PDB file of C-alpha atoms in Angstrom:
ATOM      1  CA  UNK A  24       0.000   0.000   0.000  1.00  0.00           C
ATOM      2  CA  UNK A  25       2.928   2.268   0.639  1.00  0.00           C
ATOM      3  CA  UNK A  26       3.901   4.089  -2.515  1.00  0.00           C
ATOM      4  CA  UNK A  27       7.141   5.982  -2.692  1.00  0.00           C
ATOM      5  CA  UNK A  28       7.244   9.590  -3.746  1.00  0.00           C
ATOM      6  CA  UNK A  29       9.002  10.321  -7.003  1.00  0.00           C
ATOM      7  CA  UNK A  30      12.048  11.880  -5.371  1.00  0.00           C
ATOM      8  CA  UNK A  31      12.455   8.862  -3.088  1.00  0.00           C
ATOM      9  CA  UNK A  32      12.218   6.451  -5.970  1.00  0.00           C
ATOM     10  CA  UNK A  33      14.725   8.458  -8.007  1.00  0.00           C
ATOM     11  CA  UNK A  34      17.092   8.525  -5.038  1.00  0.00           C
ATOM     12  CA  UNK A  35      16.878   4.765  -4.654  1.00  0.00           C
ATOM     13  CA  UNK A  36      17.501   4.252  -8.369  1.00  0.00           C
ATOM     14  CA  UNK A  37      20.534   6.514  -8.220  1.00  0.00           C
ATOM     15  CA  UNK A  38      22.005   5.054  -5.053  1.00  0.00           C
ATOM     16  CA  UNK A  39      21.581   1.469  -6.235  1.00  0.00           C
ATOM     17  CA  UNK A  40      22.881   2.239  -9.699  1.00  0.00           C
ATOM     18  CA  UNK A  41      25.969   4.012  -8.358  1.00  0.00           C
ATOM     19  CA  UNK A  42      26.593   1.548  -5.515  1.00  0.00           C
ATOM     20  CA  UNK A  43      26.729  -1.331  -7.979  1.00  0.00           C
ATOM     21  CA  UNK A  44      30.142  -0.137  -9.054  1.00  0.00           C
ATOM     22  CA  UNK A  45      31.704   2.387  -6.710  1.00  0.00           C
ATOM     23  CA  UNK A  46      34.541   3.145  -9.140  1.00  0.00           C
ATOM     24  CA  UNK A  47      32.109   4.134 -11.852  1.00  0.00           C
ATOM     25  CA  UNK A  48      30.947   7.698 -12.316  1.00  0.00           C
ATOM     26  CA  UNK A  49      27.612   8.391 -13.923  1.00  0.00           C
ATOM     27  CA  UNK A  50      26.054  11.711 -14.797  1.00  0.00           C
ATOM     28  CA  UNK A  51      22.505  12.593 -13.838  1.00  0.00           C
ATOM     29  CA  UNK A  52      21.472  12.339 -17.472  1.00  0.00           C
ATOM     30  CA  UNK A  53      22.974   8.864 -17.846  1.00  0.00           C
ATOM     31  CA  UNK A  54      21.051   7.593 -14.833  1.00  0.00           C
ATOM     32  CA  UNK A  55      17.904   9.439 -15.885  1.00  0.00           C
ATOM     33  CA  UNK A  56      18.041   7.929 -19.352  1.00  0.00           C
ATOM     34  CA  UNK A  57      18.481   4.470 -17.941  1.00  0.00           C
ATOM     35  CA  UNK A  58      15.380   4.754 -15.777  1.00  0.00           C
ATOM     36  CA  UNK A  59      13.419   6.973 -18.129  1.00  0.00           C
ATOM     37  CA  UNK A  60      13.013   9.714 -15.545  1.00  0.00           C
ATOM     38  CA  UNK A  61      13.422  13.493 -15.480  1.00  0.00           C
ATOM     39  CA  UNK A  62      17.081  14.577 -15.507  1.00  0.00           C
ATOM     40  CA  UNK A  63      16.284  17.872 -13.791  1.00  0.00           C
ATOM     41  CA  UNK A  64      14.400  16.182 -10.995  1.00  0.00           C
ATOM     42  CA  UNK A  65      17.121  13.566 -10.603  1.00  0.00           C
ATOM     43  CA  UNK A  66      19.832  16.243 -10.488  1.00  0.00           C
ATOM     44  CA  UNK A  67      18.064  17.859  -7.552  1.00  0.00           C
ATOM     45  CA  UNK A  68      17.741  14.487  -5.836  1.00  0.00           C
ATOM     46  CA  UNK A  69      21.443  13.790  -6.402  1.00  0.00           C
ATOM     47  CA  UNK A  70      22.317  17.085  -4.738  1.00  0.00           C
ATOM     48  CA  UNK A  71      20.270  15.999  -1.707  1.00  0.00           C
ATOM     49  CA  UNK A  72      22.053  12.653  -1.691  1.00  0.00           C
ATOM     50  CA  UNK A  73      25.348  14.498  -1.891  1.00  0.00           C
ATOM     51  CA  UNK A  74      24.466  16.619   1.131  1.00  0.00           C
ATOM     52  CA  UNK A  75      23.609  13.400   2.991  1.00  0.00           C
ATOM     53  CA  UNK A  76      27.059  11.997   2.173  1.00  0.00           C
ATOM     54  CA  UNK A  77      25.792   9.118   0.079  1.00  0.00           C
ATOM     55  CA  UNK A  78      27.072  10.279  -3.310  1.00  0.00           C
ATOM     56  CA  UNK A  79      29.766  12.701  -4.382  1.00  0.00           C
ATOM     57  CA  UNK A  80      30.160  14.588  -7.591  1.00  0.00           C
ATOM     58  CA  UNK A  81      33.343  14.272  -9.583  1.00  0.00           C
ATOM     59  CA  UNK A  82      34.262  17.221 -11.744  1.00  0.00           C
ATOM     60  CA  UNK A  83      36.005  17.244 -15.079  1.00  0.00           C
ATOM     61  CA  UNK A  84      35.860  15.129 -18.190  1.00  0.00           C
ATOM     62  CA  UNK A  85      34.188  11.827 -17.473  1.00  0.00           C
ATOM     63  CA  UNK A  86      32.921  13.293 -14.251  1.00  0.00           C
ATOM     64  CA  UNK A  87      29.600  12.566 -12.699  1.00  0.00           C
ATOM     65  CA  UNK A  88      28.409  11.062  -9.479  1.00  0.00           C
ATOM     66  CA  UNK A  89      29.668   8.094  -7.562  1.00  0.00           C
ATOM     67  CA  UNK A  90      28.488   6.307  -4.446  1.00  0.00           C
ATOM     68  CA  UNK A  91      30.580   7.195  -1.401  1.00  0.00           C
ATOM     69  CA  UNK A  92      28.467   5.771   1.423  1.00  0.00           C
ATOM     70  CA  UNK A  93      28.910   2.508   3.288  1.00  0.00           C
ATOM     71  CA  UNK A  94      26.744  -0.001   1.424  1.00  0.00           C
ATOM     72  CA  UNK A  95      26.673  -2.410   4.349  1.00  0.00           C
ATOM     73  CA  UNK A  96      25.663   0.250   6.857  1.00  0.00           C
ATOM     74  CA  UNK A  97      23.294   2.318   4.740  1.00  0.00           C
ATOM     75  CA  UNK A  98      19.727   1.051   4.774  1.00  0.00           C
ATOM     76  CA  UNK A  99      16.800   1.700   2.488  1.00  0.00           C
ATOM     77  CA  UNK A 100      15.273   3.648   5.365  1.00  0.00           C
ATOM     78  CA  UNK A 101      18.290   5.984   5.440  1.00  0.00           C
ATOM     79  CA  UNK A 102      17.606   6.902   1.825  1.00  0.00           C
ATOM     80  CA  UNK A 103      13.821   7.001   2.049  1.00  0.00           C
ATOM     81  CA  UNK A 104      13.843   9.230   5.125  1.00  0.00           C
ATOM     82  CA  UNK A 105      15.819  11.882   3.278  1.00  0.00           C
ATOM     83  CA  UNK A 106      12.757  12.498   1.157  1.00  0.00           C
ATOM     84  CA  UNK A 107       9.697  11.397   3.102  1.00  0.00           C
ATOM     85  CA  UNK A 108       8.599  10.419   6.565  1.00  0.00           C
ATOM     86  CA  UNK A 109       8.120   6.791   7.532  1.00  0.00           C
ATOM     87  CA  UNK A 110       6.579   5.527  10.741  1.00  0.00           C
ATOM     88  CA  UNK A 111       5.523   8.919  11.988  1.00  0.00           C
ATOM     89  CA  UNK A 112       2.556   7.855  14.018  1.00  0.00           C
ATOM     90  CA  UNK A 113      -1.204   7.760  13.461  1.00  0.00           C
ATOM     91  CA  UNK A 114      -2.299   7.741   9.846  1.00  0.00           C
ATOM     92  CA  UNK A 115      -3.387  11.127   8.671  1.00  0.00           C
ATOM     93  CA  UNK A 116      -7.049  11.634   7.929  1.00  0.00           C
ATOM     94  CA  UNK A 117      -8.269   9.029  10.391  1.00  0.00           C
ATOM     95  CA  UNK A 118     -10.527  10.392  13.111  1.00  0.00           C
ATOM     96  CA  UNK A 119      -8.867   8.988  16.202  1.00  0.00           C
ATOM     97  CA  UNK A 120     -11.686   9.935  18.567  1.00  0.00           C
ATOM     98  CA  UNK A 121     -14.141   7.381  17.168  1.00  0.00           C
ATOM     99  CA  UNK A 122     -14.045   3.626  17.801  1.00  0.00           C
ATOM    100  CA  UNK A 123     -13.862   2.947  14.071  1.00  0.00           C
ATOM    101  CA  UNK A 124     -11.068   5.480  13.686  1.00  0.00           C
ATOM    102  CA  UNK A 125      -9.109   4.044  16.581  1.00  0.00           C
ATOM    103  CA  UNK A 126      -9.460   0.507  15.238  1.00  0.00           C
ATOM    104  CA  UNK A 127      -8.500   1.595  11.728  1.00  0.00           C
ATOM    105  CA  UNK A 128      -5.570   3.503  13.106  1.00  0.00           C
ATOM    106  CA  UNK A 129      -4.384   0.393  14.936  1.00  0.00           C
ATOM    107  CA  UNK A 130      -4.364  -1.579  11.686  1.00  0.00           C
ATOM    108  CA  UNK A 131      -2.655   1.202   9.733  1.00  0.00           C
ATOM    109  CA  UNK A 132      -0.032   1.547  12.452  1.00  0.00           C
ATOM    110  CA  UNK A 133       0.684  -2.166  12.162  1.00  0.00           C
ATOM    111  CA  UNK A 134       1.289  -1.775   8.444  1.00  0.00           C
ATOM    112  CA  UNK A 135       3.466   1.258   9.068  1.00  0.00           C
ATOM    113  CA  UNK A 136       5.558  -0.564  11.659  1.00  0.00           C
ATOM    114  CA  UNK A 137       6.179  -3.449   9.299  1.00  0.00           C
ATOM    115  CA  UNK A 138       7.148  -1.028   6.552  1.00  0.00           C
ATOM    116  CA  UNK A 139       9.556   0.749   8.889  1.00  0.00           C
ATOM    117  CA  UNK A 140      11.156  -2.493  10.079  1.00  0.00           C
ATOM    118  CA  UNK A 141      11.503  -3.757   6.522  1.00  0.00           C
ATOM    119  CA  UNK A 142      13.182  -0.621   5.197  1.00  0.00           C
ATOM    120  CA  UNK A 143      15.410  -0.464   8.262  1.00  0.00           C
ATOM    121  CA  UNK A 144      16.597  -4.050   7.881  1.00  0.00           C
ATOM    122  CA  UNK A 145      17.610  -3.971   4.225  1.00  0.00           C
ATOM    123  CA  UNK A 146      21.001  -2.470   3.471  1.00  0.00           C
ATOM    124  CA  UNK A 147      22.147  -1.194   0.104  1.00  0.00           C
ATOM    125  CA  UNK A 148      24.561  -4.123   0.020  1.00  0.00           C
ATOM    126  CA  UNK A 149      21.663  -6.550   0.500  1.00  0.00           C
ATOM    127  CA  UNK A 150      19.764  -4.804  -2.288  1.00  0.00           C
ATOM    128  CA  UNK A 151      22.752  -5.226  -4.609  1.00  0.00           C
ATOM    129  CA  UNK A 152      22.769  -8.949  -3.851  1.00  0.00           C
ATOM    130  CA  UNK A 153      19.041  -9.089  -4.631  1.00  0.00           C
ATOM    131  CA  UNK A 154      19.587  -7.233  -7.898  1.00  0.00           C
ATOM    132  CA  UNK A 155      22.357  -9.602  -8.999  1.00  0.00           C
ATOM    133  CA  UNK A 156      20.184 -12.567  -8.100  1.00  0.00           C
ATOM    134  CA  UNK A 157      17.213 -11.319 -10.083  1.00  0.00           C
ATOM    135  CA  UNK A 158      18.865 -10.496 -13.366  1.00  0.00           C
ATOM    136  CA  UNK A 159      22.269 -10.907 -14.949  1.00  0.00           C
ATOM    137  CA  UNK A 160      23.723  -7.433 -15.228  1.00  0.00           C
ATOM    138  CA  UNK A 161      23.981  -6.052 -18.718  1.00  0.00           C
ATOM    139  CA  UNK A 162      24.342  -2.471 -19.819  1.00  0.00           C
ATOM    140  CA  UNK A 163      21.314  -1.007 -21.491  1.00  0.00           C
ATOM    141  CA  UNK A 164      20.413   2.416 -22.728  1.00  0.00           C
ATOM    142  CA  UNK A 165      16.697   1.865 -22.422  1.00  0.00           C
ATOM    143  CA  UNK A 166      14.604   2.595 -19.353  1.00  0.00           C
ATOM    144  CA  UNK A 167      14.697  -0.509 -17.150  1.00  0.00           C
ATOM    145  CA  UNK A 168      11.346   0.203 -15.632  1.00  0.00           C
ATOM    146  CA  UNK A 169       9.672   1.845 -18.589  1.00  0.00           C
ATOM    147  CA  UNK A 170       6.048   0.899 -19.041  1.00  0.00           C
ATOM    148  CA  UNK A 171       5.410  -0.978 -22.263  1.00  0.00           C
TER     149      UNK A 171
ATOM    150  CA  UNK B  19      36.469 -17.082   1.720  1.00  0.00           C
ATOM    151  CA  UNK B  20      35.215 -20.580   2.448  1.00  0.00           C
ATOM    152  CA  UNK B  21      37.278 -23.688   1.973  1.00  0.00           C
ATOM    153  CA  UNK B  22      35.276 -26.803   2.533  1.00  0.00           C
ATOM    154  CA  UNK B  23      37.655 -28.855   4.624  1.00  0.00           C
ATOM    155  CA  UNK B  24      35.231 -31.664   5.199  1.00  0.00           C
ATOM    156  CA  UNK B  25      32.290 -32.882   3.216  1.00  0.00           C
ATOM    157  CA  UNK B  26      30.053 -33.694   6.154  1.00  0.00           C
ATOM    158  CA  UNK B  27      27.432 -30.988   6.763  1.00  0.00           C
ATOM    159  CA  UNK B  28      27.955 -29.532  10.222  1.00  0.00           C
ATOM    160  CA  UNK B  29      31.728 -29.726   9.932  1.00  0.00           C
ATOM    161  CA  UNK B  30      33.858 -27.215   8.089  1.00  0.00           C
ATOM    162  CA  UNK B  31      37.131 -25.377   8.205  1.00  0.00           C
ATOM    163  CA  UNK B  32      36.776 -21.844   6.958  1.00  0.00           C
ATOM    164  CA  UNK B  33      39.332 -19.142   6.343  1.00  0.00           C
ATOM    165  CA  UNK B  34      38.315 -15.532   6.906  1.00  0.00           C
ATOM    166  CA  UNK B  35      41.270 -13.242   6.379  1.00  0.00           C
ATOM    167  CA  UNK B  36      44.031 -14.689   8.536  1.00  0.00           C
ATOM    168  CA  UNK B  37      41.656 -16.577  10.792  1.00  0.00           C
ATOM    169  CA  UNK B  38      41.068 -20.284  10.468  1.00  0.00           C
ATOM    170  CA  UNK B  39      37.646 -20.983  11.852  1.00  0.00           C
ATOM    171  CA  UNK B  40      36.451 -24.425  12.700  1.00  0.00           C
ATOM    172  CA  UNK B  41      32.758 -25.218  12.461  1.00  0.00           C
ATOM    173  CA  UNK B  42      31.478 -28.299  14.234  1.00  0.00           C
ATOM    174  CA  UNK B  43      28.478 -29.580  16.165  1.00  0.00           C
ATOM    175  CA  UNK B  44      28.403 -28.372  19.770  1.00  0.00           C
ATOM    176  CA  UNK B  45      29.422 -30.738  22.543  1.00  0.00           C
ATOM    177  CA  UNK B  46      28.494 -30.570  26.215  1.00  0.00           C
ATOM    178  CA  UNK B  47      31.858 -29.012  27.085  1.00  0.00           C
ATOM    179  CA  UNK B  48      31.029 -25.985  24.890  1.00  0.00           C
ATOM    180  CA  UNK B  49      28.078 -24.971  27.044  1.00  0.00           C
ATOM    181  CA  UNK B  50      29.915 -22.742  29.563  1.00  0.00           C
ATOM    182  CA  UNK B  51      31.415 -20.758  26.670  1.00  0.00           C
ATOM    183  CA  UNK B  52      28.057 -20.588  24.879  1.00  0.00           C
ATOM    184  CA  UNK B  53      26.383 -19.353  28.072  1.00  0.00           C
ATOM    185  CA  UNK B  54      29.098 -16.709  28.474  1.00  0.00           C
ATOM    186  CA  UNK B  55      28.734 -15.602  24.825  1.00  0.00           C
ATOM    187  CA  UNK B  56      24.973 -15.328  25.254  1.00  0.00           C
ATOM    188  CA  UNK B  57      25.533 -13.334  28.435  1.00  0.00           C
ATOM    189  CA  UNK B  58      27.841 -10.908  26.605  1.00  0.00           C
ATOM    190  CA  UNK B  59      25.397 -10.660  23.723  1.00  0.00           C
ATOM    191  CA  UNK B  60      22.072 -10.353  25.515  1.00  0.00           C
ATOM    192  CA  UNK B  61      23.052  -9.432  29.053  1.00  0.00           C
ATOM    193  CA  UNK B  62      21.150 -12.479  30.285  1.00  0.00           C
ATOM    194  CA  UNK B  63      22.830 -15.511  31.851  1.00  0.00           C
ATOM    195  CA  UNK B  64      20.741 -18.607  31.090  1.00  0.00           C
ATOM    196  CA  UNK B  65      22.694 -21.823  31.805  1.00  0.00           C
ATOM    197  CA  UNK B  66      19.532 -23.895  32.284  1.00  0.00           C
ATOM    198  CA  UNK B  67      18.116 -22.729  28.963  1.00  0.00           C
ATOM    199  CA  UNK B  68      21.266 -23.677  27.059  1.00  0.00           C
ATOM    200  CA  UNK B  69      21.596 -26.962  28.898  1.00  0.00           C
ATOM    201  CA  UNK B  70      18.023 -27.839  27.946  1.00  0.00           C
ATOM    202  CA  UNK B  71      18.581 -26.686  24.393  1.00  0.00           C
ATOM    203  CA  UNK B  72      21.724 -28.774  24.100  1.00  0.00           C
ATOM    204  CA  UNK B  73      19.868 -31.817  25.395  1.00  0.00           C
ATOM    205  CA  UNK B  74      17.205 -31.321  22.746  1.00  0.00           C
ATOM    206  CA  UNK B  75      19.402 -30.184  19.870  1.00  0.00           C
ATOM    207  CA  UNK B  76      22.965 -31.229  20.553  1.00  0.00           C
ATOM    208  CA  UNK B  77      22.387 -34.941  20.493  1.00  0.00           C
ATOM    209  CA  UNK B  78      20.161 -35.069  17.443  1.00  0.00           C
ATOM    210  CA  UNK B  79      22.180 -35.205  14.252  1.00  0.00           C
ATOM    211  CA  UNK B  80      19.346 -35.805  11.817  1.00  0.00           C
ATOM    212  CA  UNK B  81      16.813 -32.994  12.199  1.00  0.00           C
ATOM    213  CA  UNK B  82      18.244 -30.698  14.875  1.00  0.00           C
ATOM    214  CA  UNK B  83      21.527 -28.878  14.583  1.00  0.00           C
ATOM    215  CA  UNK B  84      23.546 -26.941  17.128  1.00  0.00           C
ATOM    216  CA  UNK B  85      26.785 -25.725  15.586  1.00  0.00           C
ATOM    217  CA  UNK B  86      29.617 -23.645  16.938  1.00  0.00           C
ATOM    218  CA  UNK B  87      32.388 -21.615  15.332  1.00  0.00           C
ATOM    219  CA  UNK B  88      35.755 -21.571  17.075  1.00  0.00           C
ATOM    220  CA  UNK B  89      39.295 -20.460  16.473  1.00  0.00           C
ATOM    221  CA  UNK B  90      41.638 -22.611  18.481  1.00  0.00           C
ATOM    222  CA  UNK B  91      39.893 -23.005  21.800  1.00  0.00           C
ATOM    223  CA  UNK B  92      38.006 -19.726  21.535  1.00  0.00           C
ATOM    224  CA  UNK B  93      34.292 -19.823  20.831  1.00  0.00           C
ATOM    225  CA  UNK B  94      33.345 -17.181  18.277  1.00  0.00           C
ATOM    226  CA  UNK B  95      29.704 -17.930  17.613  1.00  0.00           C
ATOM    227  CA  UNK B  96      26.956 -20.489  17.495  1.00  0.00           C
ATOM    228  CA  UNK B  97      23.768 -21.283  15.637  1.00  0.00           C
ATOM    229  CA  UNK B  98      20.985 -23.757  16.136  1.00  0.00           C
ATOM    230  CA  UNK B  99      18.021 -24.829  14.120  1.00  0.00           C
ATOM    231  CA  UNK B 100      15.778 -27.725  13.311  1.00  0.00           C
ATOM    232  CA  UNK B 101      13.647 -29.174  10.570  1.00  0.00           C
ATOM    233  CA  UNK B 102      10.058 -28.446  11.457  1.00  0.00           C
ATOM    234  CA  UNK B 103       6.688 -28.561   9.776  1.00  0.00           C
ATOM    235  CA  UNK B 104       4.082 -27.804  12.329  1.00  0.00           C
ATOM    236  CA  UNK B 105       2.726 -24.532  11.016  1.00  0.00           C
ATOM    237  CA  UNK B 106      -0.512 -24.309   9.058  1.00  0.00           C
ATOM    238  CA  UNK B 107      -0.028 -26.110   5.749  1.00  0.00           C
ATOM    239  CA  UNK B 108       3.725 -25.735   6.076  1.00  0.00           C
ATOM    240  CA  UNK B 109       5.903 -28.217   4.276  1.00  0.00           C
ATOM    241  CA  UNK B 110       9.027 -29.118   6.251  1.00  0.00           C
ATOM    242  CA  UNK B 111      11.519 -26.272   6.419  1.00  0.00           C
ATOM    243  CA  UNK B 112      14.764 -25.499   8.169  1.00  0.00           C
ATOM    244  CA  UNK B 113      14.045 -23.240  11.128  1.00  0.00           C
ATOM    245  CA  UNK B 114      16.851 -21.164  12.606  1.00  0.00           C
ATOM    246  CA  UNK B 115      16.311 -20.720  16.338  1.00  0.00           C
ATOM    247  CA  UNK B 116      19.183 -18.373  17.006  1.00  0.00           C
ATOM    248  CA  UNK B 117      22.523 -17.216  15.722  1.00  0.00           C
ATOM    249  CA  UNK B 118      25.002 -15.515  17.977  1.00  0.00           C
ATOM    250  CA  UNK B 119      28.457 -14.076  17.269  1.00  0.00           C
ATOM    251  CA  UNK B 120      31.009 -12.505  19.581  1.00  0.00           C
ATOM    252  CA  UNK B 121      29.942  -8.832  19.582  1.00  0.00           C
ATOM    253  CA  UNK B 122      33.306  -7.361  18.540  1.00  0.00           C
ATOM    254  CA  UNK B 123      33.587  -9.781  15.607  1.00  0.00           C
ATOM    255  CA  UNK B 124      30.232  -9.025  14.036  1.00  0.00           C
ATOM    256  CA  UNK B 125      30.005  -8.151  10.341  1.00  0.00           C
ATOM    257  CA  UNK B 126      33.173 -10.171   9.849  1.00  0.00           C
ATOM    258  CA  UNK B 127      31.567 -13.150   8.151  1.00  0.00           C
ATOM    259  CA  UNK B 128      31.339 -15.624  11.046  1.00  0.00           C
ATOM    260  CA  UNK B 129      27.548 -15.507  11.223  1.00  0.00           C
ATOM    261  CA  UNK B 130      27.324 -16.040   7.471  1.00  0.00           C
ATOM    262  CA  UNK B 131      29.594 -19.066   7.700  1.00  0.00           C
ATOM    263  CA  UNK B 132      27.470 -20.552  10.466  1.00  0.00           C
ATOM    264  CA  UNK B 133      24.315 -19.823   8.484  1.00  0.00           C
ATOM    265  CA  UNK B 134      25.713 -21.481   5.344  1.00  0.00           C
ATOM    266  CA  UNK B 135      26.766 -24.498   7.329  1.00  0.00           C
ATOM    267  CA  UNK B 136      23.375 -25.007   8.935  1.00  0.00           C
ATOM    268  CA  UNK B 137      21.864 -24.632   5.454  1.00  0.00           C
ATOM    269  CA  UNK B 138      24.068 -27.529   4.351  1.00  0.00           C
ATOM    270  CA  UNK B 139      22.685 -29.538   7.285  1.00  0.00           C
ATOM    271  CA  UNK B 140      19.117 -28.641   6.320  1.00  0.00           C
ATOM    272  CA  UNK B 141      19.694 -29.567   2.697  1.00  0.00           C
ATOM    273  CA  UNK B 142      21.070 -32.930   3.756  1.00  0.00           C
ATOM    274  CA  UNK B 143      17.947 -33.375   5.860  1.00  0.00           C
ATOM    275  CA  UNK B 144      15.907 -32.902   2.700  1.00  0.00           C
ATOM    276  CA  UNK B 145      14.493 -29.395   3.053  1.00  0.00           C
ATOM    277  CA  UNK B 146      14.952 -26.534   0.632  1.00  0.00           C
ATOM    278  CA  UNK B 147      13.342 -23.671   2.525  1.00  0.00           C
ATOM    279  CA  UNK B 148      14.774 -21.908   5.556  1.00  0.00           C
ATOM    280  CA  UNK B 149      12.809 -19.726   7.956  1.00  0.00           C
ATOM    281  CA  UNK B 150      13.180 -17.841  11.178  1.00  0.00           C
ATOM    282  CA  UNK B 151      11.234 -15.417  13.348  1.00  0.00           C
ATOM    283  CA  UNK B 152      12.793 -12.353  14.893  1.00  0.00           C
ATOM    284  CA  UNK B 153      11.559  -9.328  16.813  1.00  0.00           C
ATOM    285  CA  UNK B 154      10.825  -6.361  14.562  1.00  0.00           C
ATOM    286  CA  UNK B 155      13.132  -4.157  16.585  1.00  0.00           C
ATOM    287  CA  UNK B 156      16.089  -6.559  16.479  1.00  0.00           C
ATOM    288  CA  UNK B 157      17.596  -4.520  13.690  1.00  0.00           C
ATOM    289  CA  UNK B 158      21.037  -6.143  13.548  1.00  0.00           C
ATOM    290  CA  UNK B 159      19.601  -9.632  13.505  1.00  0.00           C
ATOM    291  CA  UNK B 160      17.003  -8.697  10.918  1.00  0.00           C
ATOM    292  CA  UNK B 161      19.693  -7.129   8.729  1.00  0.00           C
ATOM    293  CA  UNK B 162      21.826 -10.245   9.103  1.00  0.00           C
ATOM    294  CA  UNK B 163      19.091 -12.547   7.837  1.00  0.00           C
ATOM    295  CA  UNK B 164      18.200 -10.091   5.076  1.00  0.00           C
ATOM    296  CA  UNK B 165      21.839 -10.135   4.009  1.00  0.00           C
ATOM    297  CA  UNK B 166      21.581 -13.916   3.674  1.00  0.00           C
ATOM    298  CA  UNK B 167      18.809 -13.379   1.150  1.00  0.00           C
ATOM    299  CA  UNK B 168      15.818 -13.876   3.431  1.00  0.00           C
ATOM    300  CA  UNK B 169      12.608 -12.050   2.556  1.00  0.00           C
ATOM    301  CA  UNK B 170       9.209 -11.927   4.246  1.00  0.00           C
ATOM    302  CA  UNK B 171       7.568 -15.333   3.983  1.00  0.00           C
ATOM    303  CA  UNK B 172       3.940 -16.350   3.591  1.00  0.00           C
ATOM    304  CA  UNK B 173       3.306 -16.496   7.345  1.00  0.00           C
ATOM    305  CA  UNK B 174       2.549 -13.602   9.659  1.00  0.00           C
ATOM    306  CA  UNK B 175       3.071 -13.963  13.372  1.00  0.00           C
ATOM    307  CA  UNK B 176      -0.074 -12.992  15.313  1.00  0.00           C
ATOM    308  CA  UNK B 177      -0.671 -12.653  19.025  1.00  0.00           C
ATOM    309  CA  UNK B 178      -3.050 -11.252  21.575  1.00  0.00           C
ATOM    310  CA  UNK B 179      -3.318 -10.827  25.295  1.00  0.00           C
ATOM    311  CA  UNK B 180      -5.649 -13.513  26.607  1.00  0.00           C
ATOM    312  CA  UNK B 181      -8.767 -12.075  28.114  1.00  0.00           C
ATOM    313  CA  UNK B 182      -9.948 -13.188  31.516  1.00  0.00           C
ATOM    314  CA  UNK B 183     -11.486 -16.668  31.256  1.00  0.00           C
ATOM    315  CA  UNK B 184     -10.280 -17.243  27.691  1.00  0.00           C
TER     316      UNK B 184
END
């Protein structure tokens, strides 16, 4: 039920793409093209990731961004929380003062807690393992997640 | 990283960096060290619990496995698990009861070696699925199992406080 905001999703794409090969530098436009997303929006997200110490920009010819975080210590939650709040208490819009609202809130909180625990327990390194398991890596210039 | 020194599941000699780590089934004499490790890890000293667990797990080589990792005479970690199939419509699976590693050696690969070895034991016992259950707030443990490739399974743990007379 949880859907990630665009900026969060872009950040995760960028972090995972760059963390796959920490020696490699990719520009915002290269990553954006790969995922078929807005370069301008991604560039802003990359600046946020840079401020958080997860990526660094490399100037000059062949420059771009590279991952500079600790893949084993950085969790999905660390990235997600840069852009949106997770596990912040009672679901918004639910009227807590009613029995139905309180019961609904209890269920929504349960979902939220599971989401929080899941994002907190999965490191970038674990994600990279999952990615390698799911598909053999091959360079492509087309959007990996483009709708067809 | 891993050199299979012996073919028998439950036994292995593994090299991590400069350390040669021996994996083998626990014996009664290991219990004081296991109790001390658990004490350092959890802050709780439970000799009776481990003695009971050893009685139930340590002597069963077919479906229950209690393995330790050691370097020389120094205990570095332990793991136990069993083949079980009592959940609703659950086919037999390997169930990891606990994994514990010397706190200052964590993230060094010892837990992974123990996990892989108990997987070999489970495979020999004929199961292909491995499960565990951990508290949501046990972040390190949860991350460890995630790093082994574990994902949420088809079961959800449920509980309630029993009402008076229930």
